Amino acid sequence: MPALSSSAPGKVILFGEHAVVYGQPAIAVPITEVAAKAIITPDPVATSGAIHITAPLINLDANYTDLPNEDPIAAAIRATLTALNVDQPPAFKLRVTSTIPVASGLGSGAAVSVAIIRAVSAFLGNPLPDQDVSALAFEVEKLHHGTPSGIDNTVITYNAAVYYIKGKPIEKIHIAKPFGLVIADTGISTPTKETVADVRRLWESDPDPYNKIFDSIGKLAVAARSTIEEGNNVALGPLMNENHELLQKLDVSSPDLDKLVLAAREAGALGAKLSGGGRGGNIIALAAEGHADEIKTAVEAAGARNAFITTVK
Ligand code: PMV
C-alpha cells in the first residue's frame, strides 16, 4: 500500500472571536497559504496495531501507546479509531508536518486534527464525511481550548468562509468580491485556553457588562456578513476596528497586538484587529486594492515576526 496524505488549511477569524463561545455569531475564513499535513505509511514489518508518530515541529518521535491520553495527536488518532470501531489497525507510521504557527490564532491545532482524522480514516478504507471529521476534531479541540466554540474545526474541515453560531448547522458565506488581508504575527504564542479562561473569569465576576460586549461583537458579525455578501468590502474596515476595540475591553489584546494594528492602519489599512484568542498571535488588516505590500512592510517595520498577504475569495 502506498503512502497516503491529507492536508488542512489554517484559518483566521474575521469577526466574533470570544463572543462566539457565548453563543454569538462569528465569521472565519480558511487560509490556504499555510497548512498542516498528515502522511501515513504502512509498516508491514511491525505488529498489527503498532503506530509510530513523528512530528518534527514539536520534536515528537514516539509510539502511540506511549503518549498520554491528553496528547492532541494521540487523541485525534484515538477518536478516529473509536469512530470506526477499529481496535487493531494495520501497523502504520504517521508523520505530521505544519507551516501554521502554533498557538497564534491561525487554527494550527484544528488543522492538525483534521489532517490526521482524514488520513487515518482513509488509511483504514473508510474516509469519514466532513460532518464526522469536524465533530471528531471538535472533541480534540477541547484539549486545546477547554470550552471551544467549534469555529476552528468547522472552517478548517469545510475549507470555506463560514458564518458560525455554536451548536448550529454550518452556514457558508458567499464572498461577493475578493479582498486582500495582511496577516501579521507578533511572534508571541499564547494558548487560547488561557485567554478563553480569563474572559470567562471576567464574565463570571460581572456578567452584565460582558454580555453587552459579546452582544455588540455579535452585531458586528451580523453586519459584516451582509457587507461581505454585498461586496461592500470598504465598509468592513470600520467594523474590524470596532471589533478590535471590543476585544481590548475583554482584555485579550496586548501592547504588541495594538502596535501592529496601529501600524497597519497608519499604513492605510481600511481596518485592523487581532484575530483568534489574542494576547499574542496574529493581527489581520484589510488592505485597499493595491496597498497590501505597503501594509506588510509597515507591520514588519513595527516588529511583526512574520507577515504575509492573502486574498479572501
Ligand atoms: O484558536 P484561536 O486562537 O483562533 O481562537 C479561537 C477563537 C475563540 O473564540 C477565542 C475560541 C473559540 O473556541 O471560539
CSV table of C-alpha atoms and ligand atoms in Angstrom, one decimal:
chain,number,residue,atom,x,y,z
A,1,MET,CA,0.0,0.0,0.0
A,2,PRO,CA,1.5,3.4,-0.9
A,3,ALA,CA,1.9,6.4,1.4
A,4,LEU,CA,-1.3,8.4,1.9
A,5,SER,CA,-1.5,12.1,2.9
A,6,SER,CA,-4.1,14.6,3.8
A,7,SER,CA,-3.8,18.3,4.5
A,8,ALA,CA,-5.9,21.0,6.1
A,9,PRO,CA,-5.6,24.8,5.8
A,10,GLY,CA,-5.1,27.4,8.5
A,11,LYS,CA,-7.8,30.0,9.3
A,12,VAL,CA,-8.4,33.5,10.6
A,13,ILE,CA,-11.4,34.8,12.4
A,14,LEU,CA,-12.6,37.9,10.7
A,15,PHE,CA,-15.2,38.8,13.4
A,16,GLY,CA,-16.5,37.4,16.6
A,17,GLU,CA,-13.8,35.6,18.5
A,18,HIS,CA,-14.5,35.0,22.2
A,19,ALA,CA,-18.1,36.2,21.9
A,20,VAL,CA,-18.7,33.1,19.7
A,21,VAL,CA,-18.0,31.0,22.9
A,22,TYR,CA,-21.1,32.7,24.4
A,23,GLY,CA,-23.4,31.9,21.5
A,24,GLN,CA,-22.8,35.0,19.3
A,25,PRO,CA,-22.2,34.6,15.6
A,26,ALA,CA,-18.7,34.8,14.2
A,27,ILE,CA,-17.1,34.8,10.7
A,28,ALA,CA,-14.0,32.8,9.8
A,29,VAL,CA,-12.2,32.1,6.5
A,30,PRO,CA,-9.7,29.4,5.6
A,31,ILE,CA,-6.1,30.5,4.9
A,32,THR,CA,-4.5,28.2,2.3
A,33,GLU,CA,-1.0,29.8,2.4
A,34,VAL,CA,-0.4,27.7,5.5
A,35,ALA,CA,-1.4,24.1,6.1
A,36,ALA,CA,-1.0,21.0,8.3
A,37,LYS,CA,-0.3,17.7,6.7
A,38,ALA,CA,-0.6,14.1,7.9
A,39,ILE,CA,1.3,11.4,6.0
A,40,ILE,CA,0.7,7.7,6.6
A,41,THR,CA,3.0,5.0,5.5
A,42,PRO,CA,2.0,1.3,6.2
A,43,ASP,CA,4.5,-0.5,8.4
A,44,PRO,CA,4.2,-4.1,7.2
A,45,VAL,CA,7.1,-5.4,9.4
A,46,ALA,CA,5.6,-4.0,12.7
A,47,THR,CA,3.0,-6.0,14.7
A,48,SER,CA,-0.6,-5.2,14.0
A,49,GLY,CA,-1.9,-2.2,16.0
A,50,ALA,CA,1.6,-0.5,16.2
A,51,ILE,CA,1.5,3.2,15.3
A,52,HIS,CA,4.6,5.3,15.3
A,53,ILE,CA,4.3,9.1,15.2
A,54,THR,CA,6.8,11.8,14.2
A,55,ALA,CA,6.0,15.5,14.3
A,56,PRO,CA,9.3,17.3,13.8
A,57,LEU,CA,7.8,20.7,14.6
A,58,ILE,CA,7.1,19.7,18.2
A,59,ASN,CA,10.0,17.3,18.4
A,60,LEU,CA,7.8,14.4,18.7
A,61,ASP,CA,9.0,10.9,17.9
A,62,ALA,CA,7.0,8.3,19.8
A,63,ASN,CA,4.8,5.3,19.8
A,64,TYR,CA,1.1,6.0,20.0
A,65,THR,CA,0.7,3.8,23.1
A,66,ASP,CA,3.4,5.8,24.9
A,67,LEU,CA,1.7,9.1,24.5
A,68,PRO,CA,-0.5,10.5,27.3
A,69,ASN,CA,-4.3,10.4,26.8
A,70,GLU,CA,-4.5,14.2,26.5
A,71,ASP,CA,-1.9,14.4,23.8
A,72,PRO,CA,-3.8,16.0,20.9
A,73,ILE,CA,-2.2,13.9,18.1
A,74,ALA,CA,-2.9,10.7,20.1
A,75,ALA,CA,-6.4,12.0,20.8
A,76,ALA,CA,-7.1,12.6,17.1
A,77,ILE,CA,-5.9,9.0,16.2
A,78,ARG,CA,-8.0,7.5,19.1
A,79,ALA,CA,-11.1,9.5,18.1
A,80,THR,CA,-10.8,8.1,14.6
A,81,LEU,CA,-10.2,4.5,15.6
A,82,THR,CA,-13.1,4.7,18.0
A,83,ALA,CA,-15.5,6.2,15.5
A,84,LEU,CA,-14.6,3.5,13.0
A,85,ASN,CA,-14.7,0.7,15.6
A,86,VAL,CA,-11.2,-0.4,14.9
A,87,ASP,CA,-9.2,-1.9,17.7
A,88,GLN,CA,-6.1,-3.2,16.0
A,89,PRO,CA,-5.4,-1.2,12.8
A,90,PRO,CA,-2.7,-2.5,10.4
A,91,ALA,CA,0.6,-1.1,11.7
A,92,PHE,CA,1.4,2.4,10.3
A,93,LYS,CA,3.7,5.3,10.6
A,94,LEU,CA,2.2,8.8,10.9
A,95,ARG,CA,4.2,11.9,10.1
A,96,VAL,CA,2.7,15.3,10.9
A,97,THR,CA,4.1,18.5,9.5
A,98,SER,CA,2.7,22.0,9.5
A,99,THR,CA,3.5,25.5,8.3
A,100,ILE,CA,0.9,27.0,10.6
A,101,PRO,CA,2.4,28.8,13.6
A,102,VAL,CA,1.4,27.1,16.9
A,103,ALA,CA,-0.9,28.9,19.4
A,104,SER,CA,-1.1,32.0,17.2
A,105,GLY,CA,-4.8,32.2,16.3
A,106,LEU,CA,-4.4,30.5,12.9
A,107,GLY,CA,-6.0,27.3,13.8
A,108,SER,CA,-2.9,25.0,13.9
A,109,GLY,CA,-4.4,22.6,16.5
A,110,ALA,CA,-7.7,22.1,14.5
A,111,ALA,CA,-5.8,21.8,11.2
A,112,VAL,CA,-3.5,19.1,12.6
A,113,SER,CA,-6.5,17.2,13.9
A,114,VAL,CA,-8.5,17.4,10.7
A,115,ALA,CA,-5.5,16.2,8.6
A,116,ILE,CA,-4.9,13.3,11.0
A,117,ILE,CA,-8.6,12.2,11.1
A,118,ARG,CA,-8.8,12.3,7.3
A,119,ALA,CA,-5.6,10.5,6.8
A,120,VAL,CA,-6.2,7.7,9.4
A,121,SER,CA,-9.8,7.1,8.2
A,122,ALA,CA,-8.7,7.0,4.6
A,123,PHE,CA,-5.9,4.6,5.5
A,124,LEU,CA,-8.5,2.3,7.2
A,125,GLY,CA,-10.5,2.3,4.0
A,126,ASN,CA,-13.3,4.4,5.4
A,127,PRO,CA,-12.8,8.1,4.7
A,128,LEU,CA,-15.1,10.0,7.1
A,129,PRO,CA,-17.5,12.6,5.7
A,130,ASP,CA,-16.9,16.3,6.6
A,131,GLN,CA,-19.6,16.3,9.3
A,132,ASP,CA,-17.8,13.5,11.2
A,133,VAL,CA,-14.3,14.9,10.6
A,134,SER,CA,-15.4,18.2,12.1
A,135,ALA,CA,-17.2,16.6,15.1
A,136,LEU,CA,-14.1,14.4,15.9
A,137,ALA,CA,-11.8,17.4,15.6
A,138,PHE,CA,-14.1,19.3,17.9
A,139,GLU,CA,-13.6,16.7,20.6
A,140,VAL,CA,-9.8,17.1,20.2
A,141,GLU,CA,-10.2,20.9,20.3
A,142,LYS,CA,-11.5,20.5,23.8
A,143,LEU,CA,-8.0,19.5,24.8
A,144,HIS,CA,-6.6,22.8,23.3
A,145,HIS,CA,-9.3,25.2,24.3
A,146,GLY,CA,-11.2,23.8,27.3
A,147,THR,CA,-14.6,25.2,26.1
A,148,PRO,CA,-14.2,25.7,22.3
A,149,SER,CA,-16.9,27.2,20.3
A,150,GLY,CA,-16.3,24.8,17.4
A,151,ILE,CA,-15.5,27.5,14.8
A,152,ASP,CA,-11.9,26.4,14.1
A,153,ASN,CA,-12.7,22.7,13.3
A,154,THR,CA,-15.7,23.9,11.2
A,155,VAL,CA,-14.0,26.4,9.0
A,156,ILE,CA,-11.0,24.2,8.5
A,157,THR,CA,-12.9,21.0,7.8
A,158,TYR,CA,-15.2,22.7,5.2
A,159,ASN,CA,-12.4,24.9,3.8
A,160,ALA,CA,-14.9,27.6,3.2
A,161,ALA,CA,-15.8,31.0,4.6
A,162,VAL,CA,-18.4,30.4,7.4
A,163,TYR,CA,-20.8,32.3,9.5
A,164,TYR,CA,-20.8,30.3,12.7
A,165,ILE,CA,-23.0,30.0,15.7
A,166,LYS,CA,-22.1,27.5,18.3
A,167,GLY,CA,-24.2,24.3,18.1
A,168,LYS,CA,-26.0,25.5,14.9
A,169,PRO,CA,-25.6,23.9,11.4
A,170,ILE,CA,-22.8,25.4,9.3
A,171,GLU,CA,-23.7,28.4,7.1
A,172,LYS,CA,-21.2,29.1,4.3
A,173,ILE,CA,-20.8,32.7,3.2
A,174,HIS,CA,-20.6,33.9,-0.4
A,175,ILE,CA,-17.7,36.3,-0.8
A,176,ALA,CA,-19.2,38.7,-3.4
A,177,LYS,CA,-15.9,40.5,-4.1
A,178,PRO,CA,-12.4,39.1,-3.1
A,179,PHE,CA,-10.5,41.2,-0.6
A,180,GLY,CA,-6.9,41.3,0.5
A,181,LEU,CA,-5.8,40.7,4.0
A,182,VAL,CA,-2.4,41.2,5.6
A,183,ILE,CA,-1.8,38.7,8.4
A,184,ALA,CA,1.0,39.6,10.8
A,185,ASP,CA,2.4,37.6,13.7
A,186,THR,CA,3.5,39.2,17.0
A,187,GLY,CA,5.8,36.1,17.4
A,188,ILE,CA,4.2,35.5,20.8
A,189,SER,CA,2.3,32.3,21.2
A,190,THR,CA,-0.5,32.3,23.7
A,191,PRO,CA,-2.6,29.2,24.3
A,192,THR,CA,-6.2,30.0,23.5
A,193,LYS,CA,-7.2,28.0,26.6
A,194,GLU,CA,-5.7,30.8,28.7
A,195,THR,CA,-7.5,33.8,27.2
A,196,VAL,CA,-10.8,31.9,26.9
A,197,ALA,CA,-10.5,31.1,30.7
A,198,ASP,CA,-9.6,34.7,31.5
A,199,VAL,CA,-12.6,36.0,29.6
A,200,ARG,CA,-14.8,33.5,31.4
A,201,ARG,CA,-13.5,34.7,34.8
A,202,LEU,CA,-14.3,38.4,33.9
A,203,TRP,CA,-17.7,37.4,32.7
A,204,GLU,CA,-18.4,35.3,35.8
A,205,SER,CA,-17.3,38.2,38.1
A,206,ASP,CA,-19.7,40.7,36.4
A,207,PRO,CA,-21.9,39.2,33.7
A,208,ASP,CA,-23.9,42.2,32.6
A,209,PRO,CA,-21.2,44.5,31.0
A,210,TYR,CA,-19.5,41.5,29.4
A,211,ASN,CA,-22.8,40.2,28.0
A,212,LYS,CA,-23.2,43.6,26.4
A,213,ILE,CA,-19.8,43.4,24.9
A,214,PHE,CA,-20.5,39.9,23.5
A,215,ASP,CA,-23.8,41.2,22.1
A,216,SER,CA,-22.1,44.2,20.4
A,217,ILE,CA,-19.5,41.8,18.8
A,218,GLY,CA,-22.3,39.6,17.6
A,219,LYS,CA,-24.0,42.6,15.9
A,220,LEU,CA,-20.7,43.4,14.1
A,221,ALA,CA,-20.6,39.8,12.8
A,222,VAL,CA,-24.1,40.1,11.5
A,223,ALA,CA,-23.4,43.5,9.8
A,224,ALA,CA,-20.1,42.1,8.4
A,225,ARG,CA,-21.9,39.1,6.8
A,226,SER,CA,-24.2,41.4,4.8
A,227,THR,CA,-21.3,43.6,3.9
A,228,ILE,CA,-19.3,40.7,2.6
A,229,GLU,CA,-22.2,39.2,0.7
A,230,GLU,CA,-22.9,42.6,-0.9
A,231,GLY,CA,-19.3,43.0,-1.9
A,232,ASN,CA,-19.1,46.3,0.0
A,233,ASN,CA,-15.6,45.5,1.3
A,234,VAL,CA,-14.6,49.0,2.2
A,235,ALA,CA,-17.3,49.0,4.9
A,236,LEU,CA,-15.6,46.0,6.6
A,237,GLY,CA,-12.7,48.2,7.8
A,238,PRO,CA,-14.6,50.2,10.4
A,239,LEU,CA,-16.4,47.0,11.6
A,240,MET,CA,-13.0,45.4,12.1
A,241,ASN,CA,-11.7,48.4,14.1
A,242,GLU,CA,-14.8,48.4,16.3
A,243,ASN,CA,-14.3,44.6,16.9
A,244,HIS,CA,-10.7,45.2,18.0
A,245,GLU,CA,-11.8,47.9,20.5
A,246,LEU,CA,-14.3,45.5,22.0
A,247,LEU,CA,-11.7,42.8,22.2
A,248,GLN,CA,-9.5,45.3,24.1
A,249,LYS,CA,-12.3,45.6,26.5
A,250,LEU,CA,-12.3,41.9,27.0
A,251,ASP,CA,-8.6,42.3,27.9
A,252,VAL,CA,-7.4,39.9,25.2
A,253,SER,CA,-5.3,42.4,23.2
A,254,SER,CA,-1.7,43.3,24.2
A,255,PRO,CA,0.8,46.1,23.5
A,256,ASP,CA,2.3,44.1,20.7
A,257,LEU,CA,-1.0,43.4,19.0
A,258,ASP,CA,-2.1,47.0,19.4
A,259,LYS,CA,1.2,48.2,17.9
A,260,LEU,CA,0.7,46.1,14.8
A,261,VAL,CA,-2.9,47.1,14.5
A,262,LEU,CA,-1.9,50.8,14.6
A,263,ALA,CA,1.0,50.4,12.2
A,264,ALA,CA,-1.4,48.7,9.7
A,265,ARG,CA,-4.0,51.5,10.0
A,266,GLU,CA,-1.3,54.2,9.6
A,267,ALA,CA,-0.1,52.4,6.5
A,268,GLY,CA,-3.5,52.8,5.0
A,269,ALA,CA,-5.3,49.6,6.1
A,270,LEU,CA,-9.1,50.1,5.9
A,271,GLY,CA,-9.4,48.3,9.3
A,272,ALA,CA,-7.3,46.0,11.5
A,273,LYS,CA,-7.9,43.8,14.5
A,274,LEU,CA,-6.4,40.9,16.4
A,275,SER,CA,-7.6,37.6,15.3
A,276,GLY,CA,-8.1,34.4,17.4
A,277,GLY,CA,-7.5,34.0,21.1
A,278,GLY,CA,-5.4,37.1,21.4
A,279,ARG,CA,-2.7,38.3,23.9
A,280,GLY,CA,-0.2,37.2,21.2
A,281,GLY,CA,-0.6,35.5,17.8
A,282,ASN,CA,-1.8,37.4,14.8
A,283,ILE,CA,-3.5,40.5,13.6
A,284,ILE,CA,-5.4,40.9,10.4
A,285,ALA,CA,-5.5,44.1,8.3
A,286,LEU,CA,-7.9,44.8,5.5
A,287,ALA,CA,-6.0,46.2,2.5
A,288,ALA,CA,-7.4,48.6,0.0
A,289,GLU,CA,-6.7,47.3,-3.5
A,290,GLY,CA,-3.1,47.7,-4.4
A,291,HIS,CA,-2.0,48.6,-0.8
A,292,ALA,CA,-1.3,45.2,0.7
A,293,ASP,CA,2.5,45.5,0.2
A,294,GLU,CA,2.8,48.8,2.0
A,295,ILE,CA,0.9,47.5,4.9
A,296,LYS,CA,3.0,44.3,5.0
A,297,THR,CA,6.2,46.5,5.0
A,298,ALA,CA,4.8,48.7,7.8
A,299,VAL,CA,3.9,45.8,10.1
A,300,GLU,CA,7.3,44.3,9.6
A,301,ALA,CA,8.9,47.6,10.5
A,302,ALA,CA,6.7,47.7,13.6
A,303,GLY,CA,8.1,44.3,14.7
A,304,ALA,CA,6.0,41.6,13.2
A,305,ARG,CA,7.8,38.3,13.3
A,306,ASN,CA,6.2,37.2,10.1
A,307,ALA,CA,3.7,38.8,7.7
A,308,PHE,CA,2.0,37.6,4.6
A,309,ILE,CA,-0.7,38.7,2.2
A,310,THR,CA,-3.7,36.6,1.4
A,311,THR,CA,-6.8,37.1,-0.8
A,312,VAL,CA,-10.1,36.1,0.7
A,313,LYS,CA,-12.3,34.7,-2.1
B,1,PMV,O1,-7.8,29.1,18.0
B,1,PMV,P1,-7.9,30.6,18.0
B,1,PMV,O2,-6.8,31.2,18.8
B,1,PMV,O3,-8.1,31.2,16.7
B,1,PMV,O4,-9.2,31.0,18.9
B,1,PMV,C1,-10.4,30.6,18.7
B,1,PMV,C2,-11.4,31.6,18.9
B,1,PMV,C3,-12.0,31.8,20.3
B,1,PMV,O5,-13.3,32.4,20.1
B,1,PMV,C4,-11.2,32.7,21.2
B,1,PMV,C5,-12.2,30.5,21.0
B,1,PMV,C6,-13.3,29.6,20.4
B,1,PMV,O6,-13.3,28.4,20.7
B,1,PMV,O7,-14.1,30.0,19.6
